XYZ file of C-alpha atoms in Angstrom:
537
model
C -42.852 -85.296 -108.938
C -40.182 -83.194 -107.418
C -37.619 -84.708 -109.802
C -39.581 -83.671 -112.906
C -40.077 -80.227 -111.652
C -36.388 -79.912 -111.093
C -35.520 -80.855 -114.758
C -37.897 -78.470 -116.543
C -35.547 -75.523 -116.535
C -32.789 -77.611 -118.073
C -35.098 -78.876 -120.862
C -36.213 -75.377 -121.633
C -32.664 -74.177 -121.851
C -31.752 -77.025 -124.136
C -34.714 -76.304 -126.408
C -33.926 -72.633 -126.602
C -30.310 -73.415 -127.433
C -31.344 -75.811 -130.208
C -33.709 -73.268 -131.762
C -31.026 -70.603 -131.563
C -28.536 -72.845 -133.344
C -31.102 -73.651 -136.038
C -31.949 -69.996 -136.570
C -28.279 -69.143 -136.737
C -27.738 -71.864 -139.343
C -30.685 -70.637 -141.388
C -29.419 -67.080 -141.146
C -25.990 -68.104 -142.279
C -27.442 -70.043 -145.199
C -29.734 -67.176 -146.090
C -26.852 -64.718 -145.924
C -24.717 -66.935 -148.126
C -27.565 -67.307 -150.604
C -28.329 -63.598 -150.642
C -24.709 -62.603 -151.149
C -23.678 -65.450 -153.403
C -22.537 -64.313 -156.865
C -25.033 -65.175 -159.668
C -22.459 -66.499 -162.146
C -23.713 -70.090 -162.250
C -26.924 -71.809 -163.221
C -28.899 -72.844 -160.123
C -28.587 -76.470 -159.130
C -31.298 -78.784 -160.437
C -31.843 -76.792 -163.638
C -32.069 -78.426 -167.065
C -32.658 -76.987 -170.542
C -34.498 -79.238 -173.003
C -33.429 -82.209 -170.913
C -29.765 -81.162 -170.650
C -28.548 -80.787 -167.007
C -26.898 -77.385 -166.628
C -27.136 -76.793 -162.860
C -23.924 -75.387 -161.349
C -22.436 -74.491 -164.765
C -21.342 -71.049 -165.820
C -23.312 -69.363 -168.584
C -20.722 -70.239 -171.242
C -20.491 -73.838 -170.036
C -24.271 -74.167 -170.017
C -24.567 -72.735 -173.532
C -21.999 -75.180 -174.883
C -23.726 -78.072 -173.114
C -27.089 -77.144 -174.626
C -25.663 -76.768 -178.123
C -24.008 -80.173 -177.798
C -26.868 -82.061 -176.195
C -30.099 -80.384 -177.246
C -32.473 -82.604 -179.218
C -33.235 -81.896 -182.848
C -36.566 -80.138 -183.476
C -39.475 -82.153 -184.943
C -38.652 -83.684 -188.320
C -41.804 -82.535 -190.127
C -44.111 -79.593 -189.567
C -47.735 -79.896 -190.687
C -49.283 -76.589 -191.745
C -53.023 -77.055 -191.509
C -56.155 -75.230 -192.608
C -59.305 -77.205 -191.946
C -61.518 -77.751 -194.954
C -59.084 -76.225 -197.426
C -58.065 -78.414 -200.399
C -54.318 -79.095 -200.544
C -53.858 -78.879 -196.782
C -52.158 -79.830 -194.541
C -48.792 -79.022 -196.064
C -45.876 -81.050 -194.780
C -42.686 -79.047 -194.419
C -39.379 -80.724 -193.436
C -38.098 -78.708 -190.490
C -34.572 -78.864 -191.833
C -35.730 -76.660 -194.729
C -36.171 -73.859 -192.185
C -32.535 -74.058 -191.048
C -33.396 -74.201 -187.310
C -30.769 -72.974 -184.847
C -31.232 -73.459 -181.084
C -31.405 -70.217 -179.092
C -29.154 -71.608 -176.346
C -28.001 -68.245 -175.017
C -31.575 -67.073 -174.531
C -32.449 -70.269 -172.653
C -29.381 -69.960 -170.395
C -30.299 -66.351 -169.533
C -33.765 -67.538 -168.585
C -32.290 -70.377 -166.479
C -30.039 -67.951 -164.578
C -32.801 -65.584 -163.609
C -32.803 -65.174 -159.773
C -35.177 -67.626 -158.142
C -37.061 -67.160 -154.884
C -35.056 -67.043 -151.644
C -36.748 -70.255 -150.501
C -35.634 -72.165 -153.603
C -32.102 -70.869 -153.228
C -31.972 -71.868 -149.546
C -33.102 -75.399 -150.450
C -30.392 -75.599 -153.083
C -27.789 -74.394 -150.547
C -28.625 -77.133 -148.054
C -28.602 -79.821 -150.734
C -32.377 -80.077 -151.331
C -32.820 -78.302 -154.710
C -36.164 -78.317 -156.496
C -35.785 -79.285 -160.169
C -36.540 -76.723 -162.961
C -36.937 -77.381 -166.691
C -36.349 -74.489 -169.127
C -37.722 -74.865 -172.651
C -35.473 -74.351 -175.663
C -36.632 -72.228 -178.559
C -35.221 -72.169 -182.074
C -34.463 -69.479 -184.615
C -35.397 -70.233 -188.220
C -33.895 -68.728 -191.370
C -36.108 -65.764 -192.193
C -35.921 -66.019 -195.983
C -36.862 -69.698 -195.924
C -39.765 -69.122 -193.572
C -41.022 -66.243 -195.706
C -40.986 -68.444 -198.797
C -43.239 -70.927 -197.004
C -45.504 -68.108 -195.794
C -45.712 -66.748 -199.341
C -46.559 -70.212 -200.677
C -49.347 -70.636 -198.117
C -50.703 -67.146 -198.840
C -50.664 -67.879 -202.565
C -52.881 -70.903 -201.956
C -55.254 -69.210 -199.519
C -55.510 -65.482 -200.268
C -58.538 -64.375 -202.257
C -59.052 -60.687 -203.020
C -62.263 -59.061 -201.983
C -64.415 -57.879 -204.869
C -65.908 -54.434 -204.419
C -69.457 -53.786 -205.447
C -69.622 -52.119 -208.849
C -72.124 -50.047 -210.790
C -72.424 -50.194 -214.551
C -74.774 -49.992 -217.504
C -76.335 -53.062 -219.070
C -79.475 -53.758 -221.018
C -80.387 -50.089 -221.145
C -80.381 -49.625 -217.390
C -78.047 -49.021 -214.457
C -77.122 -52.260 -212.663
C -75.148 -53.312 -209.582
C -72.619 -56.139 -209.415
C -72.608 -57.322 -205.771
C -69.480 -57.347 -203.645
C -67.726 -60.435 -202.334
C -65.661 -60.844 -199.195
C -62.066 -61.926 -199.492
C -59.619 -63.583 -197.162
C -55.932 -63.224 -196.417
C -53.349 -65.109 -194.383
C -52.069 -63.151 -191.380
C -48.499 -63.435 -192.565
C -46.886 -62.017 -189.440
C -48.791 -64.430 -187.179
C -48.019 -67.401 -189.437
C -44.327 -66.456 -189.430
C -44.322 -66.466 -185.626
C -46.065 -69.836 -185.519
C -43.638 -71.381 -187.971
C -40.736 -70.039 -185.906
C -42.133 -71.981 -182.931
C -41.385 -75.260 -184.799
C -44.463 -77.015 -183.466
C -45.490 -80.323 -185.013
C -48.742 -78.723 -186.223
C -49.281 -75.111 -187.196
C -52.735 -73.690 -187.853
C -52.878 -71.082 -190.619
C -54.344 -67.814 -189.250
C -56.794 -66.391 -191.807
C -58.459 -62.988 -191.725
C -61.610 -61.879 -193.515
C -61.039 -59.033 -195.984
C -64.021 -56.747 -196.378
C -64.679 -55.264 -199.854
C -63.676 -51.653 -200.314
C -67.095 -50.752 -201.738
C -70.175 -52.226 -200.097
C -73.402 -53.296 -201.764
C -75.193 -50.482 -199.960
C -72.835 -47.855 -201.382
C -73.228 -49.308 -204.881
C -76.997 -49.346 -204.599
C -77.000 -45.686 -203.524
C -74.823 -44.812 -206.541
C -77.122 -46.789 -208.855
C -80.114 -44.803 -207.609
C -78.303 -41.482 -208.200
C -77.305 -42.530 -211.706
C -80.803 -43.737 -212.575
C -82.273 -40.361 -211.615
C -79.535 -38.547 -213.599
C -80.350 -40.324 -216.874
C -84.059 -40.887 -216.382
C -84.919 -38.887 -219.513
C -83.351 -36.991 -222.377
C -82.034 -33.481 -221.829
C -82.202 -30.386 -224.039
C -79.168 -28.084 -224.209
C -80.047 -24.517 -225.181
C -78.205 -21.264 -225.810
C -77.113 -18.787 -228.482
C -80.378 -19.441 -230.320
C -79.558 -23.125 -230.758
C -80.758 -26.355 -229.180
C -79.269 -29.842 -228.969
C -81.015 -32.938 -227.640
C -78.992 -35.482 -225.690
C -80.962 -38.772 -225.798
C -81.219 -41.061 -222.790
C -79.087 -43.666 -224.604
C -76.252 -41.131 -224.899
C -76.612 -40.192 -221.239
C -76.361 -43.877 -220.313
C -73.227 -44.293 -222.422
C -71.724 -41.191 -220.775
C -72.148 -42.520 -217.231
C -68.917 -43.033 -215.300
C -68.534 -44.441 -211.781
C -65.134 -43.493 -210.306
C -64.446 -45.061 -206.921
C -62.115 -43.873 -204.163
C -61.888 -44.444 -200.420
C -64.832 -46.832 -200.394
C -67.203 -44.455 -202.184
C -68.591 -44.567 -205.720
C -68.999 -41.343 -207.638
C -71.526 -40.779 -210.407
C -70.616 -38.449 -213.256
C -71.029 -37.916 -216.988
C -68.114 -38.087 -219.428
C -67.687 -34.568 -220.890
C -66.355 -35.850 -224.244
C -69.409 -38.059 -224.807
C -71.721 -35.148 -224.012
C -69.718 -32.809 -226.259
C -69.932 -35.195 -229.225
C -73.731 -35.069 -228.973
C -73.966 -31.281 -228.552
C -71.264 -29.710 -230.756
C -72.919 -30.383 -234.181
C -75.989 -28.335 -233.196
C -73.772 -25.338 -232.325
C -71.749 -25.296 -235.527
C -71.098 -21.682 -236.455
C -71.352 -20.563 -232.853
C -68.251 -22.463 -231.847
C -65.059 -21.494 -233.668
C -61.289 -21.604 -233.388
C -59.427 -18.426 -232.378
C -57.515 -16.530 -235.035
C -54.252 -14.835 -234.147
C -53.429 -11.354 -235.352
C -51.359 -11.421 -238.524
C -49.554 -8.992 -240.778
C -50.558 -7.846 -244.255
C -47.771 -6.558 -246.502
C -48.519 -4.003 -249.192
C -45.429 -2.752 -250.946
C -43.083 -1.393 -248.313
C -45.771 -1.042 -245.651
C -47.217 -3.519 -243.141
C -50.606 -3.427 -241.415
C -51.971 -5.586 -238.612
C -54.833 -7.934 -239.404
C -56.824 -8.047 -236.136
C -57.160 -11.199 -234.101
C -60.448 -12.897 -233.323
C -61.436 -14.720 -230.170
C -62.575 -18.306 -230.424
C -65.474 -20.018 -228.715
C -65.423 -23.578 -227.472
C -67.872 -25.754 -225.653
C -67.001 -26.044 -221.958
C -67.892 -29.722 -221.891
C -66.936 -30.243 -218.244
C -69.254 -27.473 -217.057
C -72.049 -28.654 -219.326
C -71.730 -32.226 -218.013
C -71.870 -30.869 -214.462
C -75.036 -28.895 -215.245
C -76.710 -32.001 -216.623
C -75.651 -33.982 -213.548
C -77.214 -31.374 -211.254
C -80.326 -30.602 -213.304
C -82.695 -32.471 -210.982
C -85.980 -32.811 -212.798
C -85.317 -30.043 -215.335
C -85.779 -31.025 -218.984
C -83.331 -28.407 -220.305
C -79.997 -26.873 -219.314
C -78.066 -23.862 -220.560
C -75.106 -24.517 -222.831
C -71.636 -23.627 -221.446
C -69.388 -21.775 -223.893
C -65.917 -20.456 -223.123
C -64.065 -17.612 -224.772
C -60.858 -18.907 -226.302
C -58.209 -16.168 -226.699
C -55.877 -16.266 -229.697
C -52.210 -17.021 -229.311
C -51.374 -13.512 -230.523
C -53.842 -10.687 -229.908
C -54.162 -7.485 -231.917
C -52.464 -5.591 -229.089
C -49.619 -8.121 -229.073
C -49.116 -7.586 -232.803
C -49.156 -3.798 -232.493
C -46.547 -3.934 -229.720
C -44.193 -5.782 -232.078
C -43.859 -2.548 -234.136
C -43.691 -4.339 -237.495
C -44.564 -1.486 -239.834
C -42.264 -1.086 -242.838
C -39.575 -2.633 -244.999
C -36.129 -2.299 -243.389
C -34.054 -4.504 -245.747
C -34.250 -6.921 -248.646
C -31.859 -9.061 -250.659
C -32.144 -11.296 -253.720
C -29.866 -13.911 -255.296
C -30.357 -15.548 -258.722
C -30.145 -19.166 -259.904
C -30.715 -21.150 -263.075
C -34.205 -22.512 -263.574
C -35.473 -25.954 -262.977
C -32.567 -27.682 -261.209
C -33.235 -29.975 -258.203
C -31.616 -27.425 -255.907
C -34.344 -24.931 -256.870
C -36.983 -27.270 -255.421
C -35.069 -27.245 -252.124
C -34.835 -23.446 -252.127
C -38.577 -23.136 -252.853
C -39.367 -25.589 -250.033
C -37.175 -23.606 -247.621
C -38.956 -20.388 -248.683
C -42.329 -21.956 -247.841
C -41.066 -22.860 -244.362
C -39.440 -19.498 -243.605
C -42.091 -17.168 -245.035
C -43.918 -15.366 -242.217
C -41.320 -16.114 -239.548
C -41.152 -13.502 -236.798
C -37.940 -12.728 -234.916
C -38.971 -11.041 -231.645
C -37.022 -8.061 -230.340
C -33.946 -9.304 -228.506
C -34.213 -12.844 -229.903
C -31.721 -14.915 -231.877
C -32.604 -16.562 -235.174
C -30.969 -19.836 -236.235
C -31.551 -20.668 -239.889
C -30.957 -24.375 -239.280
C -33.486 -24.400 -236.459
C -36.030 -22.429 -238.493
C -35.772 -24.646 -241.595
C -35.480 -27.904 -239.642
C -33.768 -31.041 -240.842
C -33.844 -31.436 -244.608
C -35.436 -34.820 -245.358
C -37.419 -36.327 -248.218
C -40.418 -36.651 -245.892
C -40.410 -32.863 -245.475
C -40.305 -32.181 -249.217
C -36.551 -31.858 -249.880
C -34.707 -33.706 -252.658
C -31.116 -34.675 -253.453
C -29.049 -31.925 -255.085
C -25.347 -30.923 -255.263
C -23.697 -29.314 -252.260
C -20.082 -28.515 -251.348
C -18.498 -30.983 -248.954
C -14.763 -30.930 -248.155
C -14.087 -28.918 -251.305
C -16.037 -31.223 -253.607
C -19.551 -31.183 -255.027
C -21.678 -34.154 -254.017
C -25.404 -34.881 -253.933
C -27.230 -34.638 -250.596
C -30.881 -34.218 -249.618
C -31.446 -30.494 -249.196
C -28.505 -29.441 -251.363
C -28.783 -25.810 -252.472
C -30.298 -24.350 -249.289
C -27.020 -22.547 -248.662
C -28.277 -20.047 -251.230
C -31.122 -19.357 -248.814
C -28.501 -18.908 -246.070
C -26.640 -16.323 -248.166
C -29.835 -14.462 -249.011
C -31.039 -14.379 -245.387
C -27.546 -13.385 -244.218
C -27.460 -10.368 -246.508
C -30.981 -9.285 -245.596
C -29.958 -9.454 -241.894
C -26.669 -7.713 -242.740
C -28.486 -4.707 -244.227
C -31.142 -4.765 -241.468
C -28.294 -4.009 -239.053
C -28.798 -7.207 -237.023
C -25.960 -8.608 -234.954
C -24.155 -11.440 -236.741
C -23.699 -14.162 -234.137
C -22.077 -16.798 -236.362
C -21.762 -17.558 -240.055
C -19.365 -19.313 -242.409
C -18.816 -18.493 -246.108
C -18.270 -21.261 -248.679
C -14.858 -22.824 -249.240
C -14.583 -21.338 -252.727
C -16.264 -18.324 -254.272
C -19.590 -18.742 -256.055
C -19.871 -15.755 -258.324
C -23.611 -15.205 -257.876
C -22.884 -14.195 -254.239
C -21.045 -11.066 -252.975
C -17.427 -12.032 -252.247
C -17.070 -12.796 -248.529
C -20.556 -11.581 -247.685
C -22.277 -14.960 -247.914
C -22.977 -18.036 -245.782
C -23.415 -21.780 -245.937
C -25.402 -24.079 -243.651
C -25.669 -27.801 -243.158
C -27.719 -29.851 -240.688
C -25.461 -30.327 -237.687
C -23.236 -27.402 -238.727
C -22.046 -24.993 -239.945
C -24.671 -22.611 -238.551
C -25.971 -19.196 -239.560
C -27.305 -17.298 -236.535
C -28.227 -13.610 -236.176
C -29.655 -11.613 -233.292
C -32.378 -8.970 -233.518
C -30.954 -6.481 -231.029
C -33.405 -3.728 -232.025
C -36.487 -2.827 -229.948
C -38.940 -4.014 -232.633
C -39.716 -7.465 -233.992
C -38.840 -8.506 -237.536
C -41.165 -10.198 -240.028
C -39.541 -12.335 -242.724
C -41.247 -12.513 -246.094
C -39.516 -15.011 -248.366
C -40.382 -15.751 -251.973
C -38.692 -18.078 -254.455
C -39.397 -18.119 -258.193
C -37.904 -20.261 -260.950
C -34.982 -17.850 -261.301
C -34.227 -16.376 -257.868
C -35.023 -16.013 -254.179
C -35.778 -12.802 -252.265
C -35.811 -12.212 -248.524
C -37.471 -9.076 -247.163
C -37.356 -7.978 -243.518
C -40.099 -5.751 -242.094
C -39.858 -3.877 -238.773
C -39.571 -0.248 -237.671
C -36.618 1.616 -239.128
C -35.747 3.308 -235.828
C -33.213 5.424 -237.695
C -31.235 2.362 -238.873
C -28.810 2.878 -241.710
C -26.144 0.456 -242.989
C -23.102 1.056 -245.220
C -20.535 -1.480 -246.447
C -17.322 -1.504 -248.455
C -15.513 -4.476 -250.028
C -11.696 -4.319 -250.086
C -9.907 -6.332 -252.749
C -10.676 -7.547 -256.260
C -12.119 -11.084 -256.274
C -11.022 -13.232 -259.209
C -13.241 -16.162 -260.134
C -11.554 -19.546 -260.261
C -8.677 -18.555 -257.967
C -7.805 -18.559 -254.300
C -7.940 -15.108 -252.725
C -8.577 -13.192 -249.541
C -11.365 -10.650 -249.202
C -12.283 -7.998 -246.628
C -15.498 -6.093 -246.207
C -16.803 -3.621 -243.630
C -20.144 -2.729 -242.093
C -21.215 0.415 -240.285
C -24.644 0.468 -238.628
C -26.282 3.672 -237.403
C -29.309 4.156 -235.202
C -30.137 7.734 -236.047
C -26.946 9.727 -235.428
C -25.411 7.059 -233.153
C -22.952 4.560 -234.603
C -24.243 1.206 -233.403
C -21.612 -1.035 -235.103
C -18.297 -0.612 -236.872
C -17.174 -4.041 -238.121
C -14.608 -5.608 -240.434
C -14.883 -9.147 -241.803
C -12.269 -11.209 -243.653
C -12.389 -14.554 -245.470
C -9.900 -16.582 -247.523
C -11.274 -18.599 -250.429
C -9.699 -21.692 -251.901
C -9.558 -22.294 -255.632
C -12.635 -24.201 -256.830
C -12.238 -27.874 -257.833
C -11.288 -28.544 -261.443
C -14.269 -29.598 -263.568
């Protein structure tokens, strides 16, 4: 007993020393683990069955790419109870690529201190990291689109219409749609079996909303309606009201309204004489003087307002007609402000009767007669007459082209150009552009004439006086006259021709124009033109 008592201190010392050594060893290991660089995959780690423990990230990635198993050979895309399913899709069609780098990053994530200590002392716990794949987006989307094309069914909104002389409802129907985003994610997982995620699509318009609209419409057309006003009355029968019903839908709601045109067709005949088109102010010419013929307002049925009144009539059997005032394009005041009061110039040119060109001149006169050139505006003769075509009443007749006479539709209207030019010349208007003929035609003043053709040359003048100009154009069998009416405003024009024109020869001519506005000289101009000799007959 004494011996045992003597050894207890030694045993205790030995035990304490052993524990101290063990704690020191653990501390050293823990320190080494805590301070060890994380540039290698922890021991005992594998990715998709490939051992990568102790490898660097790059080495582990290469090992996975070289040794990873191929994904499943066939993917079954299933939808229980749906004809044509499951679909079998070869995985290779998706172009799968292993996401090795992502798996290695996951494998190198810092583990618990306990696991790292075990690995340091040679007792690592194994860890398996799964390997995911990336599929080719375009290929996957084609498969998704194919599945959606087989499965998707649009919802049918409830509708309201007219049938059999009454307002009826067509019930709604739910639809369905593949959740394309979810299916794409499932396909990317490359599982052997993929369930198609399907969502219910609710109709935009419910049966309840349609039934409420039907009830509103039925009340609206329950009986005929009388439209009264201006001493007249029109009856809109129930059948017409039914045919006028419209049911516009938006944002899940159905509207109920009446088509204004259908209502107007039933009402307008009873108001004939009350409704009328507006009449613009015009100008009456008597000798050298002009008077304004007053305008007249029009009246038209305001069909939209009338339809709205019928819609909101409640139980009333009659509604008041809606008539709008329709102003004319040109009022009497507008016409008076134009200051078209008296003759300010006129010019006539003759021609031989009954040639085709005369028909063209008469047609041009019809088009131009009554034209108004506002103050400050330019007047293009080509634009005013328009293109000369057979459809517009013009015929083929001789015209000068490159020094020769040849037939063309509208030939002869250059005589109208000359006549208008001279009327504008003596009205003191600004000559913007004009071109005389190549050789002199003796029925025109030498130099003071113009030719036009569609596409050019042009004849353009500008009314730079503070009053509009009214053109009155008349063409008989033997000549054409253009008169211009405005306010004289003190205008006075003089001209002088310099040189003696000789028919049948080439010559140069000059002429002048002075334009006065009262005592002020507005223009002092000189024009020149060189004629060629006419072609030999």
